[in-house]
Coordinates of C-alpha atoms in Angstrom, one line a residue:
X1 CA -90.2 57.9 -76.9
X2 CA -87.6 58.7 -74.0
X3 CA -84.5 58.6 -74.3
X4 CA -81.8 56.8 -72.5
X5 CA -79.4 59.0 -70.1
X6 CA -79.3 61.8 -67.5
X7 CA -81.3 64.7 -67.1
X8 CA -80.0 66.9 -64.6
X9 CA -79.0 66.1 -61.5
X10 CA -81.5 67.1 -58.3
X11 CA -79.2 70.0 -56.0
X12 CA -78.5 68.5 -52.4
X13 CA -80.2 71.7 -50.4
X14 CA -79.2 71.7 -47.6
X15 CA -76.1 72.3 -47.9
X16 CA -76.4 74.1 -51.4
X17 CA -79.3 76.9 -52.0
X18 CA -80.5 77.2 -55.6
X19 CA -79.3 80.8 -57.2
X20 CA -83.3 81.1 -58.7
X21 CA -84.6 80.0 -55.6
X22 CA -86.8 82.5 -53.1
X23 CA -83.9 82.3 -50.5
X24 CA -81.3 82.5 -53.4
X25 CA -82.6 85.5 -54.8
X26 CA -83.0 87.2 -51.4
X27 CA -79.4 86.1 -50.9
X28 CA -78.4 87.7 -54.0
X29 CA -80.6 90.8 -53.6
X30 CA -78.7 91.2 -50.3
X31 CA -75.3 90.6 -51.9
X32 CA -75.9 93.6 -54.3
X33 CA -77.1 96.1 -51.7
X34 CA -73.7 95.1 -50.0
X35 CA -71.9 96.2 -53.3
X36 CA -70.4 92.0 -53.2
X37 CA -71.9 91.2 -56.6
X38 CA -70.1 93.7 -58.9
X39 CA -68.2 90.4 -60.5
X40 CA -71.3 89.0 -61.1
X41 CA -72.5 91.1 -64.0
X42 CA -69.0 90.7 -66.1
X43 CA -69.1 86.8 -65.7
X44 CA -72.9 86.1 -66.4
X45 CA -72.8 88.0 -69.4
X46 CA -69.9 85.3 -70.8
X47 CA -71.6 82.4 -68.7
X48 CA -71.0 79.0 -70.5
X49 CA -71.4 75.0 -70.2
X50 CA -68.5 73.6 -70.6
X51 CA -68.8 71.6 -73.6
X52 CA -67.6 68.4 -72.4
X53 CA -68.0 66.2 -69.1
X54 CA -64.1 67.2 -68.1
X55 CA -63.9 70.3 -69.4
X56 CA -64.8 72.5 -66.3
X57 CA -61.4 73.8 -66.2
X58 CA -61.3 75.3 -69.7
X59 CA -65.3 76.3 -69.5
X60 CA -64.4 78.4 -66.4
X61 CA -61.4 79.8 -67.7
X62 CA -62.5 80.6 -71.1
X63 CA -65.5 82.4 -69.5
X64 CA -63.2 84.6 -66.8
X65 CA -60.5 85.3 -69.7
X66 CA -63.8 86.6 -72.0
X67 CA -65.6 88.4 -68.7
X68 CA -62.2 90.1 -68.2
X69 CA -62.3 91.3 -71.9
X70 CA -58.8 89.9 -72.4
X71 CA -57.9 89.6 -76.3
X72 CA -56.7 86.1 -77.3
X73 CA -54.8 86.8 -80.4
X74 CA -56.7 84.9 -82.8
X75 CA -59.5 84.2 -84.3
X76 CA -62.3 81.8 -83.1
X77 CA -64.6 81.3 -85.4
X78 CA -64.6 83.7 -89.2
X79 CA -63.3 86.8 -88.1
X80 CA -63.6 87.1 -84.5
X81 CA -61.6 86.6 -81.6
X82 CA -62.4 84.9 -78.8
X83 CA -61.6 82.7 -76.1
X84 CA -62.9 79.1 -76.4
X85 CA -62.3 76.0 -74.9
X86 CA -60.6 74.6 -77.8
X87 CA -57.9 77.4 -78.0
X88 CA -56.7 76.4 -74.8
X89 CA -54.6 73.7 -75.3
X90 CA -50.4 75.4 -75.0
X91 CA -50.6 73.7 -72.0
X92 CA -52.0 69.9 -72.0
X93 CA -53.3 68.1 -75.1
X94 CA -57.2 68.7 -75.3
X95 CA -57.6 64.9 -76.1
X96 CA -56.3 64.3 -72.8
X97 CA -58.0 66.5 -71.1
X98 CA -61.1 64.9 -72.6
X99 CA -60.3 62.3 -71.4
X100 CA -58.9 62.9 -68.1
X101 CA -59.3 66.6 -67.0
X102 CA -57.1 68.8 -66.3
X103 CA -55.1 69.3 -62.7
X104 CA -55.0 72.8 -61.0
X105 CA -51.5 73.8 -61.8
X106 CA -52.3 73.1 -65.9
X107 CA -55.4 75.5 -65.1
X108 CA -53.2 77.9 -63.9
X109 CA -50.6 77.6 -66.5
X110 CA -53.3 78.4 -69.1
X111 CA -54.4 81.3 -67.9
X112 CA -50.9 82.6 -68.1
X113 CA -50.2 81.6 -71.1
X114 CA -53.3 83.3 -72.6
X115 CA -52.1 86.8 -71.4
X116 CA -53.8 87.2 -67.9
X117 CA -52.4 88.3 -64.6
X118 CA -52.8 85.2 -62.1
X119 CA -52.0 84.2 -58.4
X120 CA -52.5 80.9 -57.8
X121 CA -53.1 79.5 -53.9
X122 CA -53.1 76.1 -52.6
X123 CA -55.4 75.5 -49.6
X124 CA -52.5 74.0 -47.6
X125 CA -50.4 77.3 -48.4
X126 CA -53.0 79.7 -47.8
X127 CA -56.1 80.3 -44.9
X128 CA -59.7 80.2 -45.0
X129 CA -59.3 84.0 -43.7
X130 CA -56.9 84.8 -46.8
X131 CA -59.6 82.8 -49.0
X132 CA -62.6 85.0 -47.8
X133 CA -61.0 88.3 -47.7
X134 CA -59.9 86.8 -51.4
X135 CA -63.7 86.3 -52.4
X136 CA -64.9 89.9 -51.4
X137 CA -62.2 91.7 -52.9
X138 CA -63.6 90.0 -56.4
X139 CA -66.4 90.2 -56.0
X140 CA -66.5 93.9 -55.3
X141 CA -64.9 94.2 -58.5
X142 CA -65.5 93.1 -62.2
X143 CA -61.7 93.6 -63.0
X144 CA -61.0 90.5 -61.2
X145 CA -62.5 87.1 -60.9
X146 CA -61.7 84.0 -58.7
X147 CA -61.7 80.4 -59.8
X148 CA -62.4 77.1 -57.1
X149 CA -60.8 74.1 -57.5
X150 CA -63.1 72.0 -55.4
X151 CA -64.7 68.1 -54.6
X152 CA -68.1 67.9 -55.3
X153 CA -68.3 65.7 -52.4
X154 CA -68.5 68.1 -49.8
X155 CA -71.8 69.5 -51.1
X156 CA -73.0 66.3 -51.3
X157 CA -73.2 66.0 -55.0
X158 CA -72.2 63.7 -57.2
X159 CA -69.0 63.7 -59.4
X160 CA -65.5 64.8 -57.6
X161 CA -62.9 67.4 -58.5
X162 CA -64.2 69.9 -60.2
X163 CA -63.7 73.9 -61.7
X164 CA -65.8 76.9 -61.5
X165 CA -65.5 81.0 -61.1
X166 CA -67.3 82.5 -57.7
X167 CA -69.9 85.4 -59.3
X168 CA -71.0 86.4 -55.7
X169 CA -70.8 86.6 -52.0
X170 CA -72.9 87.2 -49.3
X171 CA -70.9 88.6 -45.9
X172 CA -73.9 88.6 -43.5
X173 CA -74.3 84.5 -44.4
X174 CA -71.1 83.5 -45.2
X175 CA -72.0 82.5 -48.0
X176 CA -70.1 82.4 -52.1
X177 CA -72.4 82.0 -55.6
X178 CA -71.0 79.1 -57.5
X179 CA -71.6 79.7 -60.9
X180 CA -71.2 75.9 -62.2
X181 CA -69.9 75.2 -65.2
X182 CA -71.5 71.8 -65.4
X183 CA -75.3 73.6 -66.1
X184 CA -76.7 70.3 -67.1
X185 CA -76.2 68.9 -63.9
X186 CA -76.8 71.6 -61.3
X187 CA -77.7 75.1 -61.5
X188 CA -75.5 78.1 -60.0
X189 CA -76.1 78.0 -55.9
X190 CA -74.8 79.7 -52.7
X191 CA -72.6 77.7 -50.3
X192 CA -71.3 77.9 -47.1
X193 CA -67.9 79.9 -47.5
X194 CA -66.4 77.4 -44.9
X195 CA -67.7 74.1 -46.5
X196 CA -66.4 75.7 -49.7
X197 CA -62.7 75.8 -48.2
X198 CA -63.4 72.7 -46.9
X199 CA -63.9 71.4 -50.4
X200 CA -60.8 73.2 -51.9
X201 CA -58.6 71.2 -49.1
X202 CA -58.6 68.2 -50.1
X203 CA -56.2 66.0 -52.5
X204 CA -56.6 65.7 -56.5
X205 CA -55.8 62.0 -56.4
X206 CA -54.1 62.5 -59.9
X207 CA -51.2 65.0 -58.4
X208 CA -51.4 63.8 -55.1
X209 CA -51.8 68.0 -54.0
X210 CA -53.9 70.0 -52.5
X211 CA -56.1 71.8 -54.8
X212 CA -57.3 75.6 -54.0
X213 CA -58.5 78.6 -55.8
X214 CA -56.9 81.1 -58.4
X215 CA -56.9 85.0 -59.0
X216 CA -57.4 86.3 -62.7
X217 CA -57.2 89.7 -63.9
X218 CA -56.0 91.6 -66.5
X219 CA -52.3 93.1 -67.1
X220 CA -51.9 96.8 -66.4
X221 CA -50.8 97.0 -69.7
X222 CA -51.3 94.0 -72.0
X223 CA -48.2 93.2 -74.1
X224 CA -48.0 94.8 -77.4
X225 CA -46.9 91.4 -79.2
X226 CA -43.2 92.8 -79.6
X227 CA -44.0 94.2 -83.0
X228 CA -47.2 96.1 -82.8
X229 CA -45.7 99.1 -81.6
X230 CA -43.5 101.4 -83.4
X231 CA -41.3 102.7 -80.3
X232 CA -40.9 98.9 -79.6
X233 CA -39.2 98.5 -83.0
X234 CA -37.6 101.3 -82.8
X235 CA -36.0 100.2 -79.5
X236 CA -34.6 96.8 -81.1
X237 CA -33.0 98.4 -83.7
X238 CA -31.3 100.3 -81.3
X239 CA -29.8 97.7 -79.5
X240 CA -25.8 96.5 -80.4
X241 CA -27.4 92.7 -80.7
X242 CA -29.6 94.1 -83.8
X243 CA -26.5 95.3 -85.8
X244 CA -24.7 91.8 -85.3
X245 CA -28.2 89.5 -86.3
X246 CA -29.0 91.7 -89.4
X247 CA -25.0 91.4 -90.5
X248 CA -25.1 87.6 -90.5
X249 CA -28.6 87.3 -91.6
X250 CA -27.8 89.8 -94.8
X251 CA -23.8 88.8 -95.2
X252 CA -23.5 87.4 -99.4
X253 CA -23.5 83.8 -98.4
X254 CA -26.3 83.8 -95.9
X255 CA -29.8 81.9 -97.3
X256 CA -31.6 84.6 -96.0
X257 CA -30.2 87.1 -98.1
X258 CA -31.2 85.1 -101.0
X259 CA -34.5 84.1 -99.8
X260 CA -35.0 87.9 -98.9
X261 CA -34.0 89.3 -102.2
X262 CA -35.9 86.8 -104.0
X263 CA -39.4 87.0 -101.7
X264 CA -39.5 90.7 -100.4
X265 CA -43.1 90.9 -100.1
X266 CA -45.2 91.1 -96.7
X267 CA -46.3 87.4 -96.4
X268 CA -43.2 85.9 -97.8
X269 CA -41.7 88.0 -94.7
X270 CA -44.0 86.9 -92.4
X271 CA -43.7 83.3 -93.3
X272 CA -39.7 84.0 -93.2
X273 CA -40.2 85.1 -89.5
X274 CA -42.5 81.8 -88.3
X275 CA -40.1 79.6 -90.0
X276 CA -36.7 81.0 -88.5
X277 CA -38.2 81.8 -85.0
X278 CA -40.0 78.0 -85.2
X279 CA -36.5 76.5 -86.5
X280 CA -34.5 78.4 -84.1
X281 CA -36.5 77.2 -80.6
X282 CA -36.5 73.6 -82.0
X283 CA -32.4 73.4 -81.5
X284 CA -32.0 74.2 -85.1
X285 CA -30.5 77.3 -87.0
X286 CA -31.4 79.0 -90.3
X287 CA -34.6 77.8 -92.0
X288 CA -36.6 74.7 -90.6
X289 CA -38.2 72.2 -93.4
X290 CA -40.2 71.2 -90.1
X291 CA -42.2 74.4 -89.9
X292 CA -44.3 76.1 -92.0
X293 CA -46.2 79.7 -92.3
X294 CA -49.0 79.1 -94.6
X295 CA -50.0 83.0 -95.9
X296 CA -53.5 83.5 -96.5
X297 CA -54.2 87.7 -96.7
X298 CA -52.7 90.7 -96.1
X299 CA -55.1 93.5 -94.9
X300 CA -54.5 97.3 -94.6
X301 CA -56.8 99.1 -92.2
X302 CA -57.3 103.0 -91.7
X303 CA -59.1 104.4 -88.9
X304 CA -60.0 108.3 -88.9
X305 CA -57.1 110.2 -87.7
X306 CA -54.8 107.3 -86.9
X307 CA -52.0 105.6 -88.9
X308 CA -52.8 102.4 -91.3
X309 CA -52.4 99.5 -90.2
X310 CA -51.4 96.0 -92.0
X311 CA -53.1 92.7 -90.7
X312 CA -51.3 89.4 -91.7
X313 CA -53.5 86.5 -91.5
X314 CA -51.6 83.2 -91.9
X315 CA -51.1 79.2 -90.5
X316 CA -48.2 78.3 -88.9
X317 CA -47.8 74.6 -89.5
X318 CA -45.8 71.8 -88.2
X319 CA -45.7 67.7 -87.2
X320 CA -48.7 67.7 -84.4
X321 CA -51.2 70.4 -86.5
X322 CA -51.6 73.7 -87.1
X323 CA -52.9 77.2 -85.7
X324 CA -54.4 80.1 -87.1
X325 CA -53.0 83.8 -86.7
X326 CA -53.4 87.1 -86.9
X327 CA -50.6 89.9 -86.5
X328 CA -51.1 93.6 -86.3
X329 CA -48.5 95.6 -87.7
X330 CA -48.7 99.4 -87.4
X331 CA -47.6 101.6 -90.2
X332 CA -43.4 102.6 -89.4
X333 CA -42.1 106.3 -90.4
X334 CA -38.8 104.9 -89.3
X335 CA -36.1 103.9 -90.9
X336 CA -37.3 100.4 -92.2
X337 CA -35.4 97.1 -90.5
X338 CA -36.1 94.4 -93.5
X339 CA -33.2 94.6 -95.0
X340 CA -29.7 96.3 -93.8
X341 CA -28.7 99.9 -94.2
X342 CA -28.3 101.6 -97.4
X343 CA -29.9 98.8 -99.2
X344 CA -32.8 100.1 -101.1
X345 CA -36.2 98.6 -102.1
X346 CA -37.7 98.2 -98.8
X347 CA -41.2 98.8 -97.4
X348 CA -41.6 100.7 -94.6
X349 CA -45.0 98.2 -93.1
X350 CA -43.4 95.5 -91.1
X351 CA -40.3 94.2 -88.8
X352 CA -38.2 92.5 -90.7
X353 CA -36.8 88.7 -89.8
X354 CA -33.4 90.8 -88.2
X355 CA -36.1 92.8 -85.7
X356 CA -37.6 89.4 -84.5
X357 CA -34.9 86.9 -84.1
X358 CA -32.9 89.9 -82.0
X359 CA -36.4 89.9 -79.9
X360 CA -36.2 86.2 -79.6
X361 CA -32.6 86.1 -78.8
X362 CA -33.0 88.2 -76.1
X363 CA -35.9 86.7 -75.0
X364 CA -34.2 83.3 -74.4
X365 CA -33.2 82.1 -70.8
X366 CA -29.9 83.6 -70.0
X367 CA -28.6 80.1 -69.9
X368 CA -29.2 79.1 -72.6
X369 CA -25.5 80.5 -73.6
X370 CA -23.7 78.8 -70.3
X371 CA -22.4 75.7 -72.9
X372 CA -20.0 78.3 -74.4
X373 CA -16.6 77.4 -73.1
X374 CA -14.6 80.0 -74.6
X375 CA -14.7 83.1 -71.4
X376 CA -14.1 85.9 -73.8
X377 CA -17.0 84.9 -76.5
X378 CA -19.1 84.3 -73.8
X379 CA -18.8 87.6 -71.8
X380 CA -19.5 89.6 -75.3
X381 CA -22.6 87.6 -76.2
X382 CA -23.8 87.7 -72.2
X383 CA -23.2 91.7 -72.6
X384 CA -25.4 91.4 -76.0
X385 CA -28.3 89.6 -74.8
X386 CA -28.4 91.4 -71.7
X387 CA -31.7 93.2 -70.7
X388 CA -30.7 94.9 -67.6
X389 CA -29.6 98.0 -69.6
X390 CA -32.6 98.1 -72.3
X391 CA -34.9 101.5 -72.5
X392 CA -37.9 100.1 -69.8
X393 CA -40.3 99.6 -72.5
X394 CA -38.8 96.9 -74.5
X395 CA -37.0 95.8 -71.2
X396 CA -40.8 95.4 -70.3
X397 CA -41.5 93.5 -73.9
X398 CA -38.4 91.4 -74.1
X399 CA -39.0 89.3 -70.4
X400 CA -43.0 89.4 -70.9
X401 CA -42.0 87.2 -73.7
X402 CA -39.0 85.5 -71.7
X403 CA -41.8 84.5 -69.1
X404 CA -43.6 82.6 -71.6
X405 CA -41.1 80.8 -72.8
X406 CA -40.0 79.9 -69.4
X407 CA -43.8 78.5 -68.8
X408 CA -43.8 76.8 -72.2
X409 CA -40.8 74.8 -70.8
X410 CA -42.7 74.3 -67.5
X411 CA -45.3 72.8 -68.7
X412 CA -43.1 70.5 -71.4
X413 CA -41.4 69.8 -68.1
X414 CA -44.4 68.8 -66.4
X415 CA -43.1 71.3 -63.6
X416 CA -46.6 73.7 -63.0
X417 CA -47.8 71.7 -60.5
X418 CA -45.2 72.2 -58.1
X419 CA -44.5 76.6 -59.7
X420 CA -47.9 78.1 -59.5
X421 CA -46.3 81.6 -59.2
X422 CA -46.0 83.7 -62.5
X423 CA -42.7 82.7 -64.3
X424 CA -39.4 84.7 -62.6
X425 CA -38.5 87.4 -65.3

C-alpha cells in the first residue's frame, strides 16, 4: 500500500545537470583532468543527508569539519569522536533550528567554535570574480572546502534558502558541483557559476542580509586544549599571575584548600576545575552549586616510545543539560602545580585548579577589569593579566581561547550576523 508523502523531487535541467548524468560525468571527468576536483574526494567520503528538513547548515558543516579531519573534542557515539549534527549547537538552540534553520552568520559562528579556520563573505561585500577564483582555489585542494549559502529559487527548485559545500568545478563551462545536502530531494548537480552567485545575492528574509559563501580549513596548528601540553603548563606556572591564584586558592581559610586536601584524586580534580571555571564565567567566584562535573573514568594510555597519558572522561552538568567530555592529559616530569610549593603528596599527571583559572583569567577580555576604580590595583592586575609579554606559545594558547570566549559572547549577543570575521585576539 503507498504511502502518503514525497519522494524526491524531479531536478529542474536546464538550468541544473545531474552529477550521474552522461553530461555530468563528462563534466566531472573533465573537472579531474583539470586537477579542479581534488576537494571532491575528501568531502564524498564524509557525504551526509542532513537529518532534518532545516538542517542543511549543520549537515554541510558537520560533513566539511569531518572531510577536513578536524577533531571535535568529544565523543559521538561509544568511544569515538566525531562531528554530528547534534554536537553543533554552542551557537543556536538545535530545537530552534529545527524549527527554523539557522542564518549564515550562526553557520559561520559554528564552524569557529568547533576549531576550524573560516572566512566568511557576503555577496554584497565580495565579487563574482573573488567568488570564482574562491571555488578553484578549493577545489584544487582537499585542505579547504567552500560552503554556499543560496535560494533554491534561482535553480528553479523548490524550497528557498538553503546550505551546501561545492565538491567540484568545471573552468571550461563555468560551472560548480553542488553536493546537496538535502539527498532526498535532489541529487548533487553542476550549475552555472554565475546563476550560482546570483543565488547567493539575495536576502535571508529572517536577517534581512545578504547571504554568500564561507571558507573552511584547518588551523596550522590546532590548539592544544591549554593543558595537553607539557611546555604549555610549564609556561603558566611561569607566569607572576600563577604565584598570586595558587596563594589564594591554597591560603588556610580558602574552600579550596579544604576541598583539595580532602579530594586529591584525578576526577575530584577534574570536577574541581569544571566547577570553578563554570562558577567563575557565570559572575560568581569560588565553587558554583549551579554546575556540576559528573566523573565517569580515568584512563592511562602508553604508546611505544612515548610518555603515558591520562584520559578523564566526565559530564559537565548544569540548568539547560549536560555534555560529555574527554580531556587528554600528558604525563608531567615537572614540578607538579596541584597544590603549592613545598607541599607534599601530589601527583605529577594533571594541571591543577591554580594552572586553569590562571589560563582562564588571562583568557578573559581585557575589560573585563575596567570596573576597578582604584588606579593603582588596576594597573597591577592589567600588568598580571597581560599577554603581550608571555613566551609565544602560550601567548598563542591564552587568545585562541580569548577568541572563543569573545564568540561565545557574540553569539549570546546575537552579534554574528553583523561580525563574520574570526574574533579580534
Amino acid at each position: 500500500m503507498a504511502m502518503a508523502g514525497l519522494y524526491r523531487r524531479v531536478l529542474p535541467s536546464p538550468p541544473a545537470i545531474d552529477f550521474a548524468s552522461n553530461e555530468g560525468k563528462q563534466l566531472f571527468l573533465e573537472a579531474i583532468q583539470n586537477g579542479t576536483m581534488e576537494g571532491f574526494f575528501k568531502l564524498i567520503s564524509y557525504f551526509q543527508t542532513q537529518s532534518e528538513p532545516a538542517y542543511c547548515g549543520l549537515a554541510s558543516l558537520s560533513m566539511v569539519l569531518n572531510a577536513l579531519s578536524i577533531d571535535p573534542g568529544r565523543k559521538w557515539k561509544g568511544p569515538w569522536r566525531w562531528f554530528d549534527e547534534s554536537m553543533l549547537d554552542c551557537c543556536e538552540p538545535l530545537e530552534k533550528v529545527k524549527a527554523k534553520g539557522i542564518s549564515f552568520g550562526k553557520v559561520v559562528c559554528l564552524a569557529q567554535c568547533a576549531g576550524a579556520k573560516v572566512e566568511a563573505f557576503r555577496s554584497n561585500l565580495s565579487t563574482i570574480d573573488d567568488f570564482r577564483k574562491h571555488v578553484m582555489a578549493c577545489t584544487a585542494s582537499d585542505d579547504c572546502h567552500l560552503i554556499s549559502s543560496y535560494h533554491r529559487g534561482l535553480f528553479k527548485q523548490t524550497g528557498s534558502g538553503h546550505f551546501s559545500p561545492i565538491g567540484g568545478y568545471h573552468a571550461e563551462k563555468d560551472m560548480a558541483l553542488i553536493l546537496d545536502v538535502a539527498r532526498f530531494k535532489y541529487p548533487p548537480h553542476w550549475v552555472p557559476l554565475p546563476l550560482l552567485w546570483e543565488a547567493m545575492n539575495t536576502i535571508d528574509e529572517a536577517t534581512g542580509l545578504h547571504r554568500g559563501f564561507v571558507l573552511v580549513s584547518k588551523l596550522h596548528r590546532a590548539p592544544a586544549l591549554l593543558y595537553t601540553l607539557e611546555e604549555v603548563l610549564k609556561q603558566v606556572q611561569d607566569t607572576p599571575l600563577f604565584k598570586h591564584v595558587t596563594s589564594l586558592l591554597f591560603s588556610e581559610d580558602s574552600v579550596c584548600q579544604l576541598r583539595a586536601e580532602a579530594d586529591s584524586s584525578l576526577t575530584n580534580v577534574a570536577a574541581s576545575i569544571c566547577c570553578q571555571g563554570a562558577g567563575l564565567f557565570a559572575g560568581r567566584s569560588g565553587l558554583s552549586d549551579s554546575f556540576c562535573c559528573r566523573q565517569t573514568c580515568v584512563r592511562c594510555y602508553r604508546a611505544t616510545g612515548d610518555n603515558p597519558a591520562t584520559v578523564v572522561s566526565g559530564t559537565v552538568v548544569n540548568g539547560n543539560g549536560e555534555q560529555g567530555v574527554d580531556v587528554l592529559v600528558p604525563t608531567s616530569q615537572a614540578k607538579t602545580s596541584c597544590c603549592p610549593s613545598g607541599q607534599s603528596g601530589c601527583s605529577p599527571m594533571h594541571p591543577g585548579s591554580n594552572d586553569v583559572l590562571t589560563a582562564l583569567l588571562l583568557a578573559l577580555p581585557p575589560q573585563t577589569w575596567s570596573h576597578i576604580k582604584d588606579m593603582k590595583v588596576l594597573q597591577e592586575i592589567e600588568k598580571l593579566v597581560s599577554t603581550e609579554n608571555l613566551p609565544p606559545l602560550l601567548q598563542e594558547e591564552i587568545l585562541h581561547l580569548r577568541g572563543q570566549f569573545l564568540l561565545l559572547k557574540r553569539c549570546k549577543d546575537n552579534k554574528v550576523e553583523e561580525e563574520l570575521a574570526a574574533p579580534p585576539f
